Coordinates of C-alpha atoms in Angstrom, one line a residue:
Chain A
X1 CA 105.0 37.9 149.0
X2 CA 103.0 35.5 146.8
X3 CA 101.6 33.0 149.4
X4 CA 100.7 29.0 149.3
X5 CA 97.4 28.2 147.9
X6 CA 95.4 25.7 149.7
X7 CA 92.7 24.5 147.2
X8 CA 89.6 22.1 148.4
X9 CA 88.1 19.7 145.1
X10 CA 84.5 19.4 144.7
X11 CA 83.2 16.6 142.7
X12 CA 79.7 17.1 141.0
X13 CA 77.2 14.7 139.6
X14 CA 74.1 15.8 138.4
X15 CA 74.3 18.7 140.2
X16 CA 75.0 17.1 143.8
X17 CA 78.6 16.6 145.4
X18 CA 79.5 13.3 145.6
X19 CA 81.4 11.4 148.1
X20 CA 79.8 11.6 151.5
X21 CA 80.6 14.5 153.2
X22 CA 81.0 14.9 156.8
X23 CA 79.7 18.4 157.9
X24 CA 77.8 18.9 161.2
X25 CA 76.5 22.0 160.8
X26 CA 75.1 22.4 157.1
X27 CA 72.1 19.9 156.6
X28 CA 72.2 19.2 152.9
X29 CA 75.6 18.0 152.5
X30 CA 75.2 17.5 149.1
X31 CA 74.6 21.0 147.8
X32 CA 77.8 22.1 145.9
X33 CA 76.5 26.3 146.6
X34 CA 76.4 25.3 150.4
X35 CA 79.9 23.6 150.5
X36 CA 81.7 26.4 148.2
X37 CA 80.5 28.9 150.7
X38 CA 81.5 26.8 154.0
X39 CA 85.0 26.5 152.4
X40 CA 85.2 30.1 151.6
X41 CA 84.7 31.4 155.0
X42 CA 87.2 28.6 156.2
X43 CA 89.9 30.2 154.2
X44 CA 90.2 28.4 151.1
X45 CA 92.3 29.9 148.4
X46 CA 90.6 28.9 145.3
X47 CA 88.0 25.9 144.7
X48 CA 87.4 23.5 141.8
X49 CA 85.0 21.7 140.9
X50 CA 85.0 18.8 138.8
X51 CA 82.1 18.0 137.1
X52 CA 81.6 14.2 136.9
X53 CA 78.1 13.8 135.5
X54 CA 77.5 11.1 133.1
X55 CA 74.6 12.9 130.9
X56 CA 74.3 15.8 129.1
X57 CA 71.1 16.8 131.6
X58 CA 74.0 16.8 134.3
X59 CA 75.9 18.9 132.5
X60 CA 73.5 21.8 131.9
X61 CA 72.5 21.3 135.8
X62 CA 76.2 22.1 136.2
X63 CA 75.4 25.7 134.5
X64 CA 73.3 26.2 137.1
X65 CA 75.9 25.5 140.2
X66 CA 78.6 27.4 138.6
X67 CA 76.0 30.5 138.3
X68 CA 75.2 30.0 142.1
X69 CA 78.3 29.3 143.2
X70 CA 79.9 32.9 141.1
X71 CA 76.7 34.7 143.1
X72 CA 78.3 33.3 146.3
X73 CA 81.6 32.9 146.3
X74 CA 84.6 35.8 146.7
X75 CA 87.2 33.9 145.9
X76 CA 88.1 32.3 142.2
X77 CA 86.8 29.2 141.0
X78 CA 87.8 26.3 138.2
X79 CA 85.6 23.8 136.7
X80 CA 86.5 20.8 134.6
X81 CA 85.7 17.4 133.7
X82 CA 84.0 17.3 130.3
X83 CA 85.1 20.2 128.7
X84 CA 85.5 19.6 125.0
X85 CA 85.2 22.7 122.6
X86 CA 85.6 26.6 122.4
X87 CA 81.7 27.0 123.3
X88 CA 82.2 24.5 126.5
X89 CA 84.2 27.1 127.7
X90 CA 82.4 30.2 126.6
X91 CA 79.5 28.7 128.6
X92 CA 80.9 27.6 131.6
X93 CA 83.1 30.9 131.8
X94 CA 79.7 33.5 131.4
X95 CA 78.5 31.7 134.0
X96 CA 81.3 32.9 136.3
X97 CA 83.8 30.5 136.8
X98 CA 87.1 31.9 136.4
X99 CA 89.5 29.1 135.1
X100 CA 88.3 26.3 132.9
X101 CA 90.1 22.9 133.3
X102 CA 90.9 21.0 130.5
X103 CA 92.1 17.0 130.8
X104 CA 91.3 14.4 127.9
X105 CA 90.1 17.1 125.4
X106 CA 93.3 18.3 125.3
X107 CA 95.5 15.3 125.0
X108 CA 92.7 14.3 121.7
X109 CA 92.9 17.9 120.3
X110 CA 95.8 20.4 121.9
X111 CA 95.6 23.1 119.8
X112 CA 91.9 23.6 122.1
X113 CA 94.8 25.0 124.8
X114 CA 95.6 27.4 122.1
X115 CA 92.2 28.4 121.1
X116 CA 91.2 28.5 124.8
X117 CA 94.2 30.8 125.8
X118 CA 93.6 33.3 122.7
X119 CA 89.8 33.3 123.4
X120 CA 90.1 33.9 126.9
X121 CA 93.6 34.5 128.5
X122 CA 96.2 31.9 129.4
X123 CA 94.6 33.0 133.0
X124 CA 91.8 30.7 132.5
X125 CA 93.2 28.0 131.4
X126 CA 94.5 25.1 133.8
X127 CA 95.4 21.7 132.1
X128 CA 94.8 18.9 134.7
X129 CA 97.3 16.1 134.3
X130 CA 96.4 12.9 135.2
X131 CA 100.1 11.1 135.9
X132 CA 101.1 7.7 136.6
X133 CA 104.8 6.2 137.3
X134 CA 106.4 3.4 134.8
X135 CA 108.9 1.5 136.0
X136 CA 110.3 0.6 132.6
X137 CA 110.9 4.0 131.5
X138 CA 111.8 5.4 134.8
X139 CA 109.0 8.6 134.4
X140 CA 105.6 9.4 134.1
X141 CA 102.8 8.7 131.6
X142 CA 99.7 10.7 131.0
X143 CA 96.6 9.1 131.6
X144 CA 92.9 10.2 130.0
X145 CA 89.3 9.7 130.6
X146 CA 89.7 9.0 134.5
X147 CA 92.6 7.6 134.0
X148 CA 91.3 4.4 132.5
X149 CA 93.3 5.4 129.2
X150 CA 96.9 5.6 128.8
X151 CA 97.6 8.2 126.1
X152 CA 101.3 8.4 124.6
X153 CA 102.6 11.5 126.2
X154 CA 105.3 11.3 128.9
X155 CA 104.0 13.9 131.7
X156 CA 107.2 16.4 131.5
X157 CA 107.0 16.4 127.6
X158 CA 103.0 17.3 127.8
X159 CA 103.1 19.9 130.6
X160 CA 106.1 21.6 128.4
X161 CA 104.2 21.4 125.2
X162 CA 101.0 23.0 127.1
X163 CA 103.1 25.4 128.0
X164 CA 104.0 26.2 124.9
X165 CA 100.6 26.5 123.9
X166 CA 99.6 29.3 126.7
X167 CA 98.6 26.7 129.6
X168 CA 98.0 29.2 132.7
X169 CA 98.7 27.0 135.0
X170 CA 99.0 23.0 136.3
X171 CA 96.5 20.8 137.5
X172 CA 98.9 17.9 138.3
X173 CA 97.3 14.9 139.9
X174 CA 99.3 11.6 140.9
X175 CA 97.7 8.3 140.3
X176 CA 99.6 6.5 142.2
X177 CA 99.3 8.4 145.2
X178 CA 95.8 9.7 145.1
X179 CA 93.3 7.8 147.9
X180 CA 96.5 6.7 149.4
X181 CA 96.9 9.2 152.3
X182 CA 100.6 9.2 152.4
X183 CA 101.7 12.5 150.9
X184 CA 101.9 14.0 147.7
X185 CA 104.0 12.6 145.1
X186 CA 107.5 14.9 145.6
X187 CA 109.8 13.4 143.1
X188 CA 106.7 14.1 140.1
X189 CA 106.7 17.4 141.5
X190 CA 109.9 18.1 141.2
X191 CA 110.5 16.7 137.8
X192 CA 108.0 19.2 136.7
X193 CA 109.0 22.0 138.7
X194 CA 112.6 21.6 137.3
X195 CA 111.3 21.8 133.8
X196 CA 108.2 23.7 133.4
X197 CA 107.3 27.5 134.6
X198 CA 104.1 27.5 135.3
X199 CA 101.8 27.7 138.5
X200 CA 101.5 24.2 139.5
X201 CA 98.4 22.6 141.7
X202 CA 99.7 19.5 143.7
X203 CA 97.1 17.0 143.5
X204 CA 96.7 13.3 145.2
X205 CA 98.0 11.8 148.3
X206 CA 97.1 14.5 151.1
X207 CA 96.4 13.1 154.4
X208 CA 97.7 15.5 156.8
X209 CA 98.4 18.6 157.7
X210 CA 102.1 17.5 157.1
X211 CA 101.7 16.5 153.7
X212 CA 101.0 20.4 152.6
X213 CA 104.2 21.3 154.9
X214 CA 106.3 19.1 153.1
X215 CA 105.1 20.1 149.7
X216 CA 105.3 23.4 150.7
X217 CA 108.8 23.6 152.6
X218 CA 110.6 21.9 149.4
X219 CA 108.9 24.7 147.1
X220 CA 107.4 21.7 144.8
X221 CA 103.8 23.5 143.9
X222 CA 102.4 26.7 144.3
X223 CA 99.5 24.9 145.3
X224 CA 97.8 22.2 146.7
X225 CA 94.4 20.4 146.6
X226 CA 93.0 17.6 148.6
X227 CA 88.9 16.6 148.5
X228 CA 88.7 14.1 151.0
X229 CA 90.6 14.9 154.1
X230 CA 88.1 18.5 154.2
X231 CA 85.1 16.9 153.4
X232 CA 85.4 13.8 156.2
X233 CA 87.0 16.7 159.0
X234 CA 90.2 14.9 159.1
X235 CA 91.5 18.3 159.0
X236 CA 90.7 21.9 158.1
X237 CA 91.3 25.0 155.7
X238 CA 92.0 26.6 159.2
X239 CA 94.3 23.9 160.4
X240 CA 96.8 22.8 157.6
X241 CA 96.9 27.2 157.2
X242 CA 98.0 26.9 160.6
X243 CA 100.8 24.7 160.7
X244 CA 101.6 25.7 157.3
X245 CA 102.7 29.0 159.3
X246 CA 104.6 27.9 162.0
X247 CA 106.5 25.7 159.6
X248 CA 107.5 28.9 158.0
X249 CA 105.5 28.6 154.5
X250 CA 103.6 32.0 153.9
X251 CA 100.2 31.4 153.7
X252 CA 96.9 34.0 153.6
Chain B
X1 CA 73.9 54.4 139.7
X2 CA 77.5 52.6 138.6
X3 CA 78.0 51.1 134.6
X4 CA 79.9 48.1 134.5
X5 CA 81.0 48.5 130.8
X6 CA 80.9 45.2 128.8
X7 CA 82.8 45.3 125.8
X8 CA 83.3 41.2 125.2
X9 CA 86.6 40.9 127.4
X10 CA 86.5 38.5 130.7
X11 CA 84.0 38.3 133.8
X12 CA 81.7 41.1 134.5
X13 CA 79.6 38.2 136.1
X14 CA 81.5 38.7 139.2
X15 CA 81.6 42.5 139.2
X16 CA 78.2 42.6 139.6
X17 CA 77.5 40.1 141.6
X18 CA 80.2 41.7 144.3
X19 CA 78.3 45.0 143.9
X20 CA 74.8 43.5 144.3
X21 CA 76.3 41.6 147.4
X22 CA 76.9 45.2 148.8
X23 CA 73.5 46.8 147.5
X24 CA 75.5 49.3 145.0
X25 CA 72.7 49.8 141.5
X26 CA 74.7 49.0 138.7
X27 CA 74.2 48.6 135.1
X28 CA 76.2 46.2 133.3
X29 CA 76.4 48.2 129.6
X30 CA 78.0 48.0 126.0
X31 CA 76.2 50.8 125.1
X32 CA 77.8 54.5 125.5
X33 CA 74.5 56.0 125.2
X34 CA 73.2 53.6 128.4
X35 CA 75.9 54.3 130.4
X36 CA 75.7 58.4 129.7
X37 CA 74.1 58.8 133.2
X38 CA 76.1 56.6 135.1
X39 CA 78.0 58.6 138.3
X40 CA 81.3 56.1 138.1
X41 CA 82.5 53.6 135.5
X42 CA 83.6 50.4 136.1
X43 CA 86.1 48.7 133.1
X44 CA 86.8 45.3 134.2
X45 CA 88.5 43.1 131.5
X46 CA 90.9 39.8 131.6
X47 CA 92.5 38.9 127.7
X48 CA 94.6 40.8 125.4
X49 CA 95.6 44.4 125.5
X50 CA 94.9 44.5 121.8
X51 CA 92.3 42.9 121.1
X52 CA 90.8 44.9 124.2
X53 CA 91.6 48.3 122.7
X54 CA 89.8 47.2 119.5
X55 CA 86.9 46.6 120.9
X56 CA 86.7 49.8 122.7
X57 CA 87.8 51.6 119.3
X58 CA 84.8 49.7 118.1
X59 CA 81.8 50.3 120.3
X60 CA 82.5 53.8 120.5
X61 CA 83.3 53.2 124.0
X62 CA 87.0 54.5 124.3
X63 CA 86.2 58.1 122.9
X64 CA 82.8 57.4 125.4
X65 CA 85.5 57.1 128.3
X66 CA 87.8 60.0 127.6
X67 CA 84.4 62.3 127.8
X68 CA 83.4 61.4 131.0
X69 CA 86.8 61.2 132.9
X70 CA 87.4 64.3 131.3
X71 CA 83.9 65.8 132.8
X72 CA 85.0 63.7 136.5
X73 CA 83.2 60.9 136.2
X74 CA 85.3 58.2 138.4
X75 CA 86.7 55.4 136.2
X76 CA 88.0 52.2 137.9
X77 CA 89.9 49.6 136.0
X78 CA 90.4 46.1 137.3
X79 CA 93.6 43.7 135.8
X80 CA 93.6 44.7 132.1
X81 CA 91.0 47.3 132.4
X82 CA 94.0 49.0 134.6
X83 CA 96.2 48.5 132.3
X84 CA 94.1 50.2 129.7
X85 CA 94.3 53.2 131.2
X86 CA 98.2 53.5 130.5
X87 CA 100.0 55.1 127.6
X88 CA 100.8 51.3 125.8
X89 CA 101.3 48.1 126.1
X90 CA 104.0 45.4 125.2
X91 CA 101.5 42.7 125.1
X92 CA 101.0 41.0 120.8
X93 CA 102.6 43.4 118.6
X94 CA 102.0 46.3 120.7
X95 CA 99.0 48.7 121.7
X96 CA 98.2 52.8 122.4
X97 CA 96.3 52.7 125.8
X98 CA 93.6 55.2 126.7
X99 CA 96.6 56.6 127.9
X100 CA 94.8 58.7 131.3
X101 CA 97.7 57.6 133.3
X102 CA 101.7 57.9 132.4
X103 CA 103.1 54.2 132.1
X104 CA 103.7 51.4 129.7
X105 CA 102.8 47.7 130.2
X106 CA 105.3 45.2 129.8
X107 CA 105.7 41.9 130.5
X108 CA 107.3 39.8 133.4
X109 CA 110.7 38.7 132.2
X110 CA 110.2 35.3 133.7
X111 CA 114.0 35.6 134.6
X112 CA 115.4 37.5 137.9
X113 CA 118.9 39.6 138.1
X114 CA 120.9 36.3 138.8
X115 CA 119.4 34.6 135.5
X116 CA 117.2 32.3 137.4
X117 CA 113.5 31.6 136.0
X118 CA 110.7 32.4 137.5
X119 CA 107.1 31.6 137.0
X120 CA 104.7 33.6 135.1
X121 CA 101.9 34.4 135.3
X122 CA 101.8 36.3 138.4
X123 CA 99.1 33.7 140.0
X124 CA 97.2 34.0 143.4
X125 CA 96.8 35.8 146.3
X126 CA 99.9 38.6 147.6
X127 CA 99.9 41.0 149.9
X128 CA 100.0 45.1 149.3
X129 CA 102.8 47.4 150.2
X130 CA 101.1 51.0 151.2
X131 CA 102.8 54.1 149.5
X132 CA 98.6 56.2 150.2
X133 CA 97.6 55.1 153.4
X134 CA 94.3 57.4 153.2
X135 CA 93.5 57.9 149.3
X136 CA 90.1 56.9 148.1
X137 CA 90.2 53.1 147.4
X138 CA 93.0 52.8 150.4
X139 CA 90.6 54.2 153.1
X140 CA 90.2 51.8 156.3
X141 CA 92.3 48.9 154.8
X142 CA 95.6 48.2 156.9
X143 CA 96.3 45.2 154.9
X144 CA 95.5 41.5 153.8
X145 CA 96.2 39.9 150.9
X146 CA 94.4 39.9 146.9
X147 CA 93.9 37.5 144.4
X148 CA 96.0 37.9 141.7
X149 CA 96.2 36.4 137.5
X150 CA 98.4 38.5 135.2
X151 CA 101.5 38.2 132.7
X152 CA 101.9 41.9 132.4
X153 CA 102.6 44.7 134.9
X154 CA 102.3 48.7 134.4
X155 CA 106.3 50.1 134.2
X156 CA 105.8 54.7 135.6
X157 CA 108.1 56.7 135.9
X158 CA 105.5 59.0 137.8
X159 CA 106.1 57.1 141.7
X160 CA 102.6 59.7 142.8
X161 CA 100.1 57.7 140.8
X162 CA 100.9 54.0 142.7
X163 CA 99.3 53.8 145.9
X164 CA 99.8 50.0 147.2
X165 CA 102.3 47.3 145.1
X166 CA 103.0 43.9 145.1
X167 CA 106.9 42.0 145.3
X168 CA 107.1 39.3 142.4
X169 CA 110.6 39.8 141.2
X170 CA 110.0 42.8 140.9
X171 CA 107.8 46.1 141.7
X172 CA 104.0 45.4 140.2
X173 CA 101.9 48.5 141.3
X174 CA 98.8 47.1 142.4
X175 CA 96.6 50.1 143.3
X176 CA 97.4 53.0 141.1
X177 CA 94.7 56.8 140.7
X178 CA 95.6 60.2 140.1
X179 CA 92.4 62.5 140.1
X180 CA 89.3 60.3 139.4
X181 CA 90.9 57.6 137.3
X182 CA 91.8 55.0 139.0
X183 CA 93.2 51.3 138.6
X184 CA 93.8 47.6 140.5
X185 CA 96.1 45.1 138.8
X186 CA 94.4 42.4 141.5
X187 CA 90.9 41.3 141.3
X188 CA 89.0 42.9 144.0
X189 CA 85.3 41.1 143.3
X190 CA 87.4 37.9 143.9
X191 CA 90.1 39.2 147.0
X192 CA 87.7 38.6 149.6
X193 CA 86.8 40.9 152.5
X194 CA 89.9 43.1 151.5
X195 CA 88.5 43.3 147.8
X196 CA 85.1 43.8 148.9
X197 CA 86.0 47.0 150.9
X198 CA 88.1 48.2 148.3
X199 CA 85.3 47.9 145.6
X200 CA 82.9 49.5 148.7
X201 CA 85.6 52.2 148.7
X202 CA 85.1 53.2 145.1
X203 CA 81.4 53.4 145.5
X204 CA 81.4 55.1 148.5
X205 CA 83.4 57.8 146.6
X206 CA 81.0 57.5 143.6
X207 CA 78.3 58.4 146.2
X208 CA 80.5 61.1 148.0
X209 CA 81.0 62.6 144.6
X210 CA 77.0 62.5 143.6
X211 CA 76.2 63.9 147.3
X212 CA 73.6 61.4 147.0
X213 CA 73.1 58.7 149.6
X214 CA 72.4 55.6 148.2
X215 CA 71.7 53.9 151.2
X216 CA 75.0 52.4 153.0
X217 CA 77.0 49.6 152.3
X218 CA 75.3 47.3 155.0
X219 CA 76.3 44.2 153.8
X220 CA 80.0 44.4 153.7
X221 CA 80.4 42.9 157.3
X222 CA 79.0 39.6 156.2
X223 CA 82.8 38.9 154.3

């Protein structure tokens, strides 16, 4: 049986993981290569890593990562954040990632989700949505660039269009809920799981081990991904895999 | 020495790097003439059937293939190098395989008996239903799950070649071989300590097969 996929998010800058990060036992907290591998033998599913550097330097130090990270890792990887064009992906991908994640690139130019998905496999591609609730209209917009940009897509209508255009699979992030500790955002989730048939990654609001459960239980995401609550300890791989199974949820 | 044949479709980055974690020489290869002297083949691949079989047509590399198998050289395909090895495939307008094993691929309906969808692809890590307890890539594994990414699934009406499947809606052989061709729909250089020891199976029966010792697989404990 296909189990639950418990996915910790890296964020790189320049090369270095950002956010503190709470670790006893590896010294340079900052090193992406050390982290992956800590993660790995703690039973992660899948990582991704979301390259947040400002400068093209960054960017090419990012090359570097993924390359050291494929040499260490046995499990697959994503990386996104910047990802623009055919070549990005080429470059990123023949360094050994194994999924590419697209976000504002897409929204400006969709037919790259085509491209990308004849190129290399609908497999490798994961669109990351960045969602937020309006009130007005009852539903959710898509947001770019961070989320500092509202574009004009309404979050079921994009993830069906991507879809369409041989998306593998759904990097769904919730505004409203991410940083706020109190859970994933269920009724989001279910909107999209209700209309689109893809994998979906549950992204934003995890806090506890109980968050995942829920998720989980109500089917909502094949998926889920949290960054802060493993880097500051507040729980573990092992743990949340734990409870996940006595709740019933099939995990690895 | 094992040829990891490159021929423009997916990761072979991983490949090797999961057979230089376990000290296996390898030789990552477009080139037919290159990989002459190789003891086992590796065809790895993720993309199009089609477009996959093209290429092969191209480089030379699918009548390459057919010669050694035919002379026993072990051949292990991985995702949609396995399913390269069947008769055809569904995938675009339709594809002849290499056509070593009996099967067509075809792909998940996306829709079970009752009408209800389901998702496709087939994405992350399931566990393996044992029909070859002791074959050649099954050796020592009693289970654990693999990663894995695929749209299409091999359909045999030939039960003796699938040795381990996977449940999605249906019946996806997972681990399939008859004679010294064989084939994993999962991704074993990304499954983790069960991948590892499968891939460490394969060359261990490379080596068997050379009666050669390479030096053994030391490193496989540290997954």
């Amino acid at each position: 049986m296909l189990t639950k996929r418990i996915i910790p998010c890296l964020d790189v800058r320049e090369g270095r993981v950002v956010k503190g990060i709470q670790f006893g036992n590896i010294r340079d907290a900052g090193d992406p290569v050390q982290l992956a591998k800590l993660y790995d033998e703690q039973g992660a599913d899948e990582l991704v890593f979301l390259d947040i550097s400002a400068t093209n330097e960054g960017r090419k130090t990012m090359l570097e990562v993924v390359r050291q990270v494929a040499a260490t890792l046995t499990i697959p990887f994503t990386v996104g954040g910047g990802i623009a064009s055919i070549a990005d992906m080429r470059a990123i991908l023949r360094a050994g990632a194994d999924k590419v994640s697209l976000n504002s690139a897409a929204v400006r130019n969709p037919e790259l989700i085509r491209e990308g998905a004849r190129y290399f496999g609908s497999q490798c591609m994961v669109v990351a949505i960045d969602a937020k609730y309006k009130r007005a209209s009852n539903s959710w917009n898509v947001y770019t660039h961070g989320g500092r940009e509202e574009s004009e897509w309404n979050v079921i209508d994009w993830a069906q269009h991507v879809q369409r255009l041989g998306a593998g699979e759904l990097l769904l992030t919730s505004m409203d809920q991410d940083g706020e500790k109190s859970g994933f955002d269920l009724p989001l989730l279910e909107a999209i799981q209700q209309k689109v048939y893809l994998p979906v990654i549950a992204s934003g609001g995890a806090g506890r081990g109980e968050h995942f459960v829920q998720v989980f239980q109500r089917n909502l995401a094949d998926a889920a991904l949290a960054a802060s609550i493993f880097h500051y300890k507040e729980t573990s791989i092992t743990n949340v895999k734990q409870m996940l199974k006595q709740s019933g949820v099939h995990v690895r | 020495m094992i040829g990891i044949i490159d021929y423009g479709m997916g990761n072979l980055f991983s490949v090797s790097k999961a057979l230089q974690h376990m000290d296996i020489p390898h030789v990552v290869s477009a080139s037919p003439s290159e990989l002459q002297t190789c003891k086992g083949l590796l065809l790895p691949g993720v993309g199009a059937f089609p477009d996959a079989m093209k290429s092969l047509e191209a480089s030379g590399m699918k009548d390459f293939l057919l010669h050694q198998v035919n002379q026993g050289v072990p051949l292990l395909g991985i995702c949609l190098g396995m399913q390269l090895l069947f008769e055809e495939s569904a995938e675009g307008k339709g594809a002849a395989g290499l056509a070593l094993l009996p099967g067509r691929v075809v792909r998940f309906t996306g829709q079970d008996v009752l009408g209800n969808r389901y998702k496709v692809p087939h994405m992350g890590w399931n566990d393996l239903t044992f029909y070859q307890r002791n074959d050649v890539l099954t050796q020592s594994i009693t289970g654990g799950y693999v990663y894995f990414v695929h749209s299409y699934y091999v359909e045999t009406m030939d039960p003796s070649i699938v040795i381990a499947s996977a449940r999605y809606e249906t019946e996806v052989p997972a681990i399939v071989g008859k004679g010294n061709v064989y084939g994993t729909q999962f991704h074993p250089e990304k499954s983790a300590t069960t991948g590892m020891a499968i891939l460490g199976n394969f060359c261990n029966f490379i080596m068997k097969k050379e009666e050669c010792l390479y030096g053994t697989i030391h490193n496989l404990s540290s997954y």
